[in-house]
Short mmCIF file of C-alpha atoms in Angstrom, two decimals:
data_model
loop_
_atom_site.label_atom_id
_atom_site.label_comp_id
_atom_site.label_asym_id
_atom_site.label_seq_id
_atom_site.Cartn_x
_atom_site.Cartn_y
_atom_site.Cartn_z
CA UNK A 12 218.18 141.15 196.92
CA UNK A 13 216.35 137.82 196.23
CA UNK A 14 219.78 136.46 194.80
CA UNK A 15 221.80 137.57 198.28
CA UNK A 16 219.18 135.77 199.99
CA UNK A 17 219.31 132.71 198.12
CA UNK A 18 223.16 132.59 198.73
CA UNK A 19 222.82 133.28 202.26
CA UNK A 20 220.25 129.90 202.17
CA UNK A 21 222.10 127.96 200.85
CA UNK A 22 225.34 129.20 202.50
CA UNK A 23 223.35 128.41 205.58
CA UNK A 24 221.82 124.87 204.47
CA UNK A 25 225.98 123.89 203.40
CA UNK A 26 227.29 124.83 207.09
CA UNK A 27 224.10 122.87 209.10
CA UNK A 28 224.48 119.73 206.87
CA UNK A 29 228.32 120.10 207.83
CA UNK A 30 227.57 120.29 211.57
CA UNK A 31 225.45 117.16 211.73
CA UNK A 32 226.28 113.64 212.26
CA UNK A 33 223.84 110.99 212.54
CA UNK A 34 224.93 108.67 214.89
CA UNK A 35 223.25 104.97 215.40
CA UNK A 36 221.64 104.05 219.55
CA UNK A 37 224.71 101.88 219.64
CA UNK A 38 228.04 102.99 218.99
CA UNK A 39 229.99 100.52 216.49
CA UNK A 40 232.95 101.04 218.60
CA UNK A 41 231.75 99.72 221.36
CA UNK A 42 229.01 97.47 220.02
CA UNK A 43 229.70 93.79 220.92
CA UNK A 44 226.48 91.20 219.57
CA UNK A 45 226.52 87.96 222.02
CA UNK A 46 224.93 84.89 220.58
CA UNK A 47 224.65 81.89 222.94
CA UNK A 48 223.50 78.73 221.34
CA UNK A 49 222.13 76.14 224.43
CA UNK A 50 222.93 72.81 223.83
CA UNK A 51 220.49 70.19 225.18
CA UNK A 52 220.92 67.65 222.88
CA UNK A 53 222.89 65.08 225.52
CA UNK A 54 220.40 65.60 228.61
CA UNK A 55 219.74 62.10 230.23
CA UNK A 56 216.22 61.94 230.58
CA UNK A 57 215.10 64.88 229.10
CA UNK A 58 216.53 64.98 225.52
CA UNK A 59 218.30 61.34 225.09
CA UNK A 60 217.68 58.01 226.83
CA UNK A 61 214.48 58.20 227.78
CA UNK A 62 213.23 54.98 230.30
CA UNK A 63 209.33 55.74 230.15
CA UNK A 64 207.37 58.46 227.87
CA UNK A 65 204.27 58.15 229.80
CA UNK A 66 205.97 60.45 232.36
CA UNK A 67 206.11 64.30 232.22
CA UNK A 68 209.97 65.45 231.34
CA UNK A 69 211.09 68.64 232.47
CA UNK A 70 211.15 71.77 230.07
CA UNK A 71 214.26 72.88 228.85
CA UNK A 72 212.81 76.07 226.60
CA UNK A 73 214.30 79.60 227.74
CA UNK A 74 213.63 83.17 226.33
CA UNK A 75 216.02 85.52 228.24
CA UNK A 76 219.75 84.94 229.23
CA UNK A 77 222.04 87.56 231.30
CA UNK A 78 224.92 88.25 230.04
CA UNK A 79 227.64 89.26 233.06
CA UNK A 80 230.70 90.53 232.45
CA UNK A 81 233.70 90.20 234.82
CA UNK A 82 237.13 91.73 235.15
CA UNK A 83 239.80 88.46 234.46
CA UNK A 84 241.92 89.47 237.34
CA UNK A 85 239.54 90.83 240.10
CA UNK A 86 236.33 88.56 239.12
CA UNK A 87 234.26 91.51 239.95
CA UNK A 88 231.55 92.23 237.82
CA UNK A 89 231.64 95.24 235.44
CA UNK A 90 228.62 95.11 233.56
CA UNK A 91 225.48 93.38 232.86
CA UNK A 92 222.58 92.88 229.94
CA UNK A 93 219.56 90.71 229.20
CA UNK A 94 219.05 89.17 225.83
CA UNK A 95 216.30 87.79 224.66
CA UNK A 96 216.17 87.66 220.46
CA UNK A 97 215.59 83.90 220.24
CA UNK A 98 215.54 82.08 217.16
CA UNK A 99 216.59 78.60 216.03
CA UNK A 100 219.55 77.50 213.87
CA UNK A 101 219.58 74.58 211.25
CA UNK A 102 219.93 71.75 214.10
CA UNK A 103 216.93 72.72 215.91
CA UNK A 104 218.92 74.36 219.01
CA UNK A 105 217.90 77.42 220.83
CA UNK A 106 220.05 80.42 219.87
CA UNK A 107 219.89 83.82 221.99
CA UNK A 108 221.39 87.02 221.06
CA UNK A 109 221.31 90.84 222.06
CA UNK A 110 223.89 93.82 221.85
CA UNK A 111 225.48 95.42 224.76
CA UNK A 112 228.25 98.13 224.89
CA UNK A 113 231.91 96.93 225.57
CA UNK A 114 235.09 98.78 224.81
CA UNK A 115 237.86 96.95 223.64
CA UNK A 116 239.86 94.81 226.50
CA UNK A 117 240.04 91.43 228.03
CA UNK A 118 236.79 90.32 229.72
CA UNK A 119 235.44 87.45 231.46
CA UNK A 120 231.95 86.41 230.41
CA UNK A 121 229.40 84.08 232.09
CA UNK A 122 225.65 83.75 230.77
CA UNK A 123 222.93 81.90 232.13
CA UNK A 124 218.56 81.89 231.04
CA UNK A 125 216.75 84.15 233.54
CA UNK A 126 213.42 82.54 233.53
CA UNK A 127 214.01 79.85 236.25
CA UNK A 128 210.99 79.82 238.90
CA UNK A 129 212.80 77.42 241.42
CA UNK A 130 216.40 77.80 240.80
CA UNK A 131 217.82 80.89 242.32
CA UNK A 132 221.10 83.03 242.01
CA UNK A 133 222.80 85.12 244.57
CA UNK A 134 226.36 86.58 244.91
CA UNK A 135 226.17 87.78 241.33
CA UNK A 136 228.55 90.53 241.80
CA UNK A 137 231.78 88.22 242.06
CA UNK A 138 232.65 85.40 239.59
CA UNK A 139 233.69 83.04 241.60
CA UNK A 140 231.08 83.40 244.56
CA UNK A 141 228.11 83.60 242.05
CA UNK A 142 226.11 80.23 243.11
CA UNK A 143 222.89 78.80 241.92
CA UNK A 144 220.58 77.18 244.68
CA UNK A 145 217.10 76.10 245.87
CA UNK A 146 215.23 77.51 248.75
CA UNK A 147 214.97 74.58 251.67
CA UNK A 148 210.72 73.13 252.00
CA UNK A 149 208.98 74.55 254.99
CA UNK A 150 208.49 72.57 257.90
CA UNK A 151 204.78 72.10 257.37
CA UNK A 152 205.91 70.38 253.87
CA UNK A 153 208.59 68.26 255.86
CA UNK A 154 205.97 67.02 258.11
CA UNK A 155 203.46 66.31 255.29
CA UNK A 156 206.02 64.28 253.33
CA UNK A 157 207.70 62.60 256.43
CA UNK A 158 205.27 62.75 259.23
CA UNK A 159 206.99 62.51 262.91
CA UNK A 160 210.26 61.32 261.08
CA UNK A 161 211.01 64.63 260.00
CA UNK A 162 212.17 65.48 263.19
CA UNK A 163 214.24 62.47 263.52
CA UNK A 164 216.28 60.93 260.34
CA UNK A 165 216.05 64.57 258.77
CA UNK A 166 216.63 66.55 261.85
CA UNK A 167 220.28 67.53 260.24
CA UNK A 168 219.53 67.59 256.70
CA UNK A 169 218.43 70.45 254.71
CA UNK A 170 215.70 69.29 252.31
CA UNK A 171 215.43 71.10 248.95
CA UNK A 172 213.20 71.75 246.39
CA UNK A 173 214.44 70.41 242.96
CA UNK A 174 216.18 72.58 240.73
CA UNK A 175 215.17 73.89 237.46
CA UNK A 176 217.82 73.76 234.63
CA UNK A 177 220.25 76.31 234.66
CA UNK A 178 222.04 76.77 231.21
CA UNK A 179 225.37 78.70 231.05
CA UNK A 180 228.13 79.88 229.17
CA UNK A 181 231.60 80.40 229.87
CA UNK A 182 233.98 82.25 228.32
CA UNK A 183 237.27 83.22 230.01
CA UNK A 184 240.47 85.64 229.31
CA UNK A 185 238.70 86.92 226.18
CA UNK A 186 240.07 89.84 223.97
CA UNK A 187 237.80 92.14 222.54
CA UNK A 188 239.65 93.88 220.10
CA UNK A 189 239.20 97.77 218.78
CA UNK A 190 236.78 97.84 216.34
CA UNK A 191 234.69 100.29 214.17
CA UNK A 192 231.91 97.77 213.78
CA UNK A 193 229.86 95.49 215.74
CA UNK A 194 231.83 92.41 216.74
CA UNK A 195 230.32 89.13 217.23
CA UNK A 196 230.90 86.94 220.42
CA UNK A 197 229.85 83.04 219.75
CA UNK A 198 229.71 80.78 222.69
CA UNK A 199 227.68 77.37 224.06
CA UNK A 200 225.62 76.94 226.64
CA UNK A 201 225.03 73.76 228.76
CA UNK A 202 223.37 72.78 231.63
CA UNK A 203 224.80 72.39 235.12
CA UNK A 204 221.73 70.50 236.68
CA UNK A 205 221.83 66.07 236.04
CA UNK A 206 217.99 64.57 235.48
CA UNK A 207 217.75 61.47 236.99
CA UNK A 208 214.81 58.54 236.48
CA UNK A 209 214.49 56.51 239.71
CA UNK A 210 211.59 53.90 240.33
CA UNK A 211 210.65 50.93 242.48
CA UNK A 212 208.34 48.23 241.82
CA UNK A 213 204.94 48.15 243.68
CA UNK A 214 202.14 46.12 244.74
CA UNK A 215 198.92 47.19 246.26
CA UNK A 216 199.04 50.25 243.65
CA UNK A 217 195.44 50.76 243.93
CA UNK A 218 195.89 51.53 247.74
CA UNK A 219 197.74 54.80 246.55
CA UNK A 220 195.87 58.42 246.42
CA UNK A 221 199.12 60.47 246.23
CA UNK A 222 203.29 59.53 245.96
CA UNK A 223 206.34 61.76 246.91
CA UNK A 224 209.99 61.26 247.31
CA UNK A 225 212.78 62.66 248.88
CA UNK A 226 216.43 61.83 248.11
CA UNK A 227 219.34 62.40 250.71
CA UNK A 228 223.29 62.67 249.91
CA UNK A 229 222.89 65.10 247.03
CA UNK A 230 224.74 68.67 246.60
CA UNK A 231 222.74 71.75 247.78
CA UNK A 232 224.22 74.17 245.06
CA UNK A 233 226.57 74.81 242.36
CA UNK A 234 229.35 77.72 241.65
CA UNK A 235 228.69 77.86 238.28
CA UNK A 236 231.37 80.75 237.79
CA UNK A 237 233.70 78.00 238.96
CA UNK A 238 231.57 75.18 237.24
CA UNK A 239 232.10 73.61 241.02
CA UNK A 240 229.30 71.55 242.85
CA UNK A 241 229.16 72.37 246.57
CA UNK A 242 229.48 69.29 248.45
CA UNK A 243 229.28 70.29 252.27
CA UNK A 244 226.92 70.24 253.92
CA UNK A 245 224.96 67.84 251.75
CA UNK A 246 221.12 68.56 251.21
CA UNK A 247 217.91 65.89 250.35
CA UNK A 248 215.67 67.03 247.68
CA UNK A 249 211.71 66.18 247.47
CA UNK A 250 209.69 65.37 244.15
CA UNK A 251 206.40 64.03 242.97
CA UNK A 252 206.28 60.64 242.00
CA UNK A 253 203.53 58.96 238.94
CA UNK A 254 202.09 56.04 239.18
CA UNK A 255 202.64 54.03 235.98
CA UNK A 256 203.59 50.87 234.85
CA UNK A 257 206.87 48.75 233.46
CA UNK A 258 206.92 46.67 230.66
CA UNK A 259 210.15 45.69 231.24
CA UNK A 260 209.23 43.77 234.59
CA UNK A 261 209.00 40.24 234.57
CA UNK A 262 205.43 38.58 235.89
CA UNK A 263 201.98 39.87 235.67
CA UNK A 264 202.43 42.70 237.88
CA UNK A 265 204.07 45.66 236.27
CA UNK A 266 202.86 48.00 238.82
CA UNK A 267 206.11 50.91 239.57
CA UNK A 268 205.93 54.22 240.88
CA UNK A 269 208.40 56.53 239.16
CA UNK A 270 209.55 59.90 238.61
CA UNK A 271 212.34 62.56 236.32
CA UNK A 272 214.05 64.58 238.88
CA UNK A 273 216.61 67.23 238.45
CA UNK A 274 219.73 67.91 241.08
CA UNK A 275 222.48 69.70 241.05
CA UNK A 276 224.44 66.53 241.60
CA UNK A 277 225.49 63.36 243.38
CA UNK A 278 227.99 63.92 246.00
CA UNK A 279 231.36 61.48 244.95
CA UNK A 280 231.71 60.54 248.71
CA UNK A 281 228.09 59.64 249.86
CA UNK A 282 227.24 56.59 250.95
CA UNK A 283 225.82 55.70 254.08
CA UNK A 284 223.42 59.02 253.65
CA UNK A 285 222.65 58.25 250.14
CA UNK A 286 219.02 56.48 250.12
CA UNK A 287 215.21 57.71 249.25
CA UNK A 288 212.36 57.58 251.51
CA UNK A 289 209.03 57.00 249.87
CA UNK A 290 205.42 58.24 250.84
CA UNK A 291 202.31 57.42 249.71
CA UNK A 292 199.17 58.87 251.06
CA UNK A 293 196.57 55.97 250.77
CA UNK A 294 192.81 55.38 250.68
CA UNK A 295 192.23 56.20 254.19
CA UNK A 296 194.70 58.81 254.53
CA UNK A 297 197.37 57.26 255.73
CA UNK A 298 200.93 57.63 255.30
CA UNK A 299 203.22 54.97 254.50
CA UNK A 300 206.29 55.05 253.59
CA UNK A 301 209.59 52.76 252.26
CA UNK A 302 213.39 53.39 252.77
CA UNK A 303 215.80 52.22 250.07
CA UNK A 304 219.40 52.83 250.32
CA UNK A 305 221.04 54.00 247.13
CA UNK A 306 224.48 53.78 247.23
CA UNK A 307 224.76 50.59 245.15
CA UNK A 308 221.87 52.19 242.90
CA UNK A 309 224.24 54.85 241.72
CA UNK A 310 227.25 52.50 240.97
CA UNK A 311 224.85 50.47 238.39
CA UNK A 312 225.87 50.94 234.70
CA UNK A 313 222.02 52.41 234.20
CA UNK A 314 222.77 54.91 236.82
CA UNK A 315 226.31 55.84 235.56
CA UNK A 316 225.65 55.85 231.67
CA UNK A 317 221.96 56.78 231.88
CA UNK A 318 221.06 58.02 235.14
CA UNK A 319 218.13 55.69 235.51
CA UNK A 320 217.66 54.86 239.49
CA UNK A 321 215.91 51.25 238.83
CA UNK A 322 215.76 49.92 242.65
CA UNK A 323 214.99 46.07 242.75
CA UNK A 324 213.27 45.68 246.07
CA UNK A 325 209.38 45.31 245.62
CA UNK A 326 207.17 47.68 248.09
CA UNK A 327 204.11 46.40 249.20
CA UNK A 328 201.77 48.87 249.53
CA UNK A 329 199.19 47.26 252.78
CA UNK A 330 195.78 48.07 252.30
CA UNK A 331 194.29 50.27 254.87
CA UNK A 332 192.02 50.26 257.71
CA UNK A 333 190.06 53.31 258.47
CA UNK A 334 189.03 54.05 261.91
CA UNK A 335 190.84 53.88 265.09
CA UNK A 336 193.01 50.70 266.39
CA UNK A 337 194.26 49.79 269.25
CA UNK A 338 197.54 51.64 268.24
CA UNK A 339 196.11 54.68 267.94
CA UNK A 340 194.20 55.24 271.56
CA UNK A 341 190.39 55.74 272.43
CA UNK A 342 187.58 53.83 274.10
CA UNK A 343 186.99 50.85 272.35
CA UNK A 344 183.79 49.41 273.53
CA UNK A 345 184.05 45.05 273.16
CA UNK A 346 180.99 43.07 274.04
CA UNK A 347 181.87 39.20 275.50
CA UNK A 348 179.82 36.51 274.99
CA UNK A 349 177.09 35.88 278.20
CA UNK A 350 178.09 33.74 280.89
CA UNK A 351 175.39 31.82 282.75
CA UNK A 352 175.75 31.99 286.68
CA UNK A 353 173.56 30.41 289.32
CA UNK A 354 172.62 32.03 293.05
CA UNK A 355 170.04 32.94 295.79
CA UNK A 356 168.57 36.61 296.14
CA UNK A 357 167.71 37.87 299.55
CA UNK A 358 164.63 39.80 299.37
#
């Protein structure tokens, strides 16, 4: 009886061990390992020809990228994953991977990091209406930066704030083939927003508590499933501005204020609404401000080659005079000198 039952065991034990098949969380068949490398090493301003390194740069670190997938003919999106296994390869660049299911056909692919506070994306669902954008300032902001021009020069211009740096990947008409293990999809990331330097000379810097800027003629947005800048209508974009100093001027004074901003772009055709308006908050309070047009700016070889906004013109910054003037209203009380006059009384 004890022999039966050990034959029946192991009878049993053979026909389980049959039955099972351990299979992995991912199927190899359909197991497709993305790994985008981001390439930042030719960033004006922020990775290569750098004009002055007392100034913050902005960050181009990410640790999550989506990864959408698109049908080639429709350009509506089938699928979607996050990655965010970062490490580094032997040049120093930022590589991102992850695994997502894809059975074998042709695909479009577009990737781009996911950790951008100020840069938004909508339309996500169609490849070539996917955009990238930045939400317009309020009007209180407008006001602060522009006072009662705001409702004047800017009345017709949106005015943005500054983009964060977007990096993506591209990768059109691409076969994934069958497979039985997981396949390996390499591909390059770049940016789509340009990092510009810009900076006028000063005088009267120590007149200045606070400096902003705002830049007109500039594109709003950019259809990065396209790789195509939007253009109409055109949008101004607002920025901080450090007060530092320029070795490179000549004379004693080497006073500038400056600023790195990022855009999504120049427009080609700008020119008579291509210029920066500059505001400084003084001593007192005050606002004053400087207009610069930059359309011959931008033609420069520093702009074109380096995307350094050097402006020649000088801005004197007056020194101010608290309390009311004339200009601004209000009893003024003035006290004349006497004048002696001669006469009878009546009593």
């Amino acid at each position: 009886m004890n022999r039966l039952m050990r034959i029946i065991l192991a009878a049993l034990a053979l026909t389980v061990a049959a039955a099972c098949h351990r299979r992995p969380l991912v199927d190899p068949e359909d197991a497709v390992r993305i790994r985008v490398e981001v390439n930042i090493k030719a960033v004006s301003n922020v990775t290569t020809d750098i004009y002055n390194d007392k100034i913050p740069i902005p960050d181009l670190n990410t640790d999550m990228m989506r990864v959408m997938v698109y049908d080639p003919t429709s350009k509506n999106l089938m699928s979607q994953s996050f990655i965010s296994n970062k490490t580094y390869d032997e040049e120093g660049n930022q590589v991102l991977s992850g695994t997502m299911n894809i059975s074998f056909g042709t695909y479009d692919f577009l990737v781009y990091n996911f950790d951008t506070p100020t840069t938004q994306v909508k339309e996500e669902s169609n490849e070539n209406k996917v955009i990238a954008y930045t939400n317009e300032i309020s009007n209180a902001l407008k006001t602060k930066y522009l006072g009662t021009r705001a409702e004047e020069d800017y009345e017709d211009i949106s005015i943005n704030y500054e983009p964060d740096h977007l990096v993506v990947a591209r990768e059109h008409d691409f076969f994934v083939a069958p497979h039985d293990t997981v396949i390996v999809i390499n591909t390059e990331a770049r940016t789509i927003v340009d990092t510009y330097y810009i900076q006028i000379h000063v005088e009267g810097m120590q007149y200045a508590n606070s400096a902003t800027a705002i830049i007109s003629g500039l594109s709003p947005s950019n259809k990065f499933g396209l790789n195509e800048r939007t253009v109409d209508p055109s949008a101004a974009v607002c920025f901080d501005m450090h007060m530092s100093t320029d070795e490179h001027l000549p004379g004693e004074n080497k006073d500038v204020l400056c600023a790195v901003f990022n855009t999504f772009g120049k427009i080609e055709e700008i020119s008579s609404d291509l210029h920066v308006t500059f505001n400084v908050i003084d001593t007192a309070g005050n606002l004053q401000q400087y207009d610069a047009n930059l359309d011959h700016v931008f033609k420069t070889e520093d702009a074109i080659e380096r995307h350094w906004l050097l402006i020649e013109d000088t801005w004197v910054i007056e020194n101010p005079t608290p309390g009311p003037t004339p200009s601004n209203g209000g009893f003024q009380p003035k006290v004349d000198d006497w004048e002696e006059q001669q006469g009878e009384i009546n009593l």
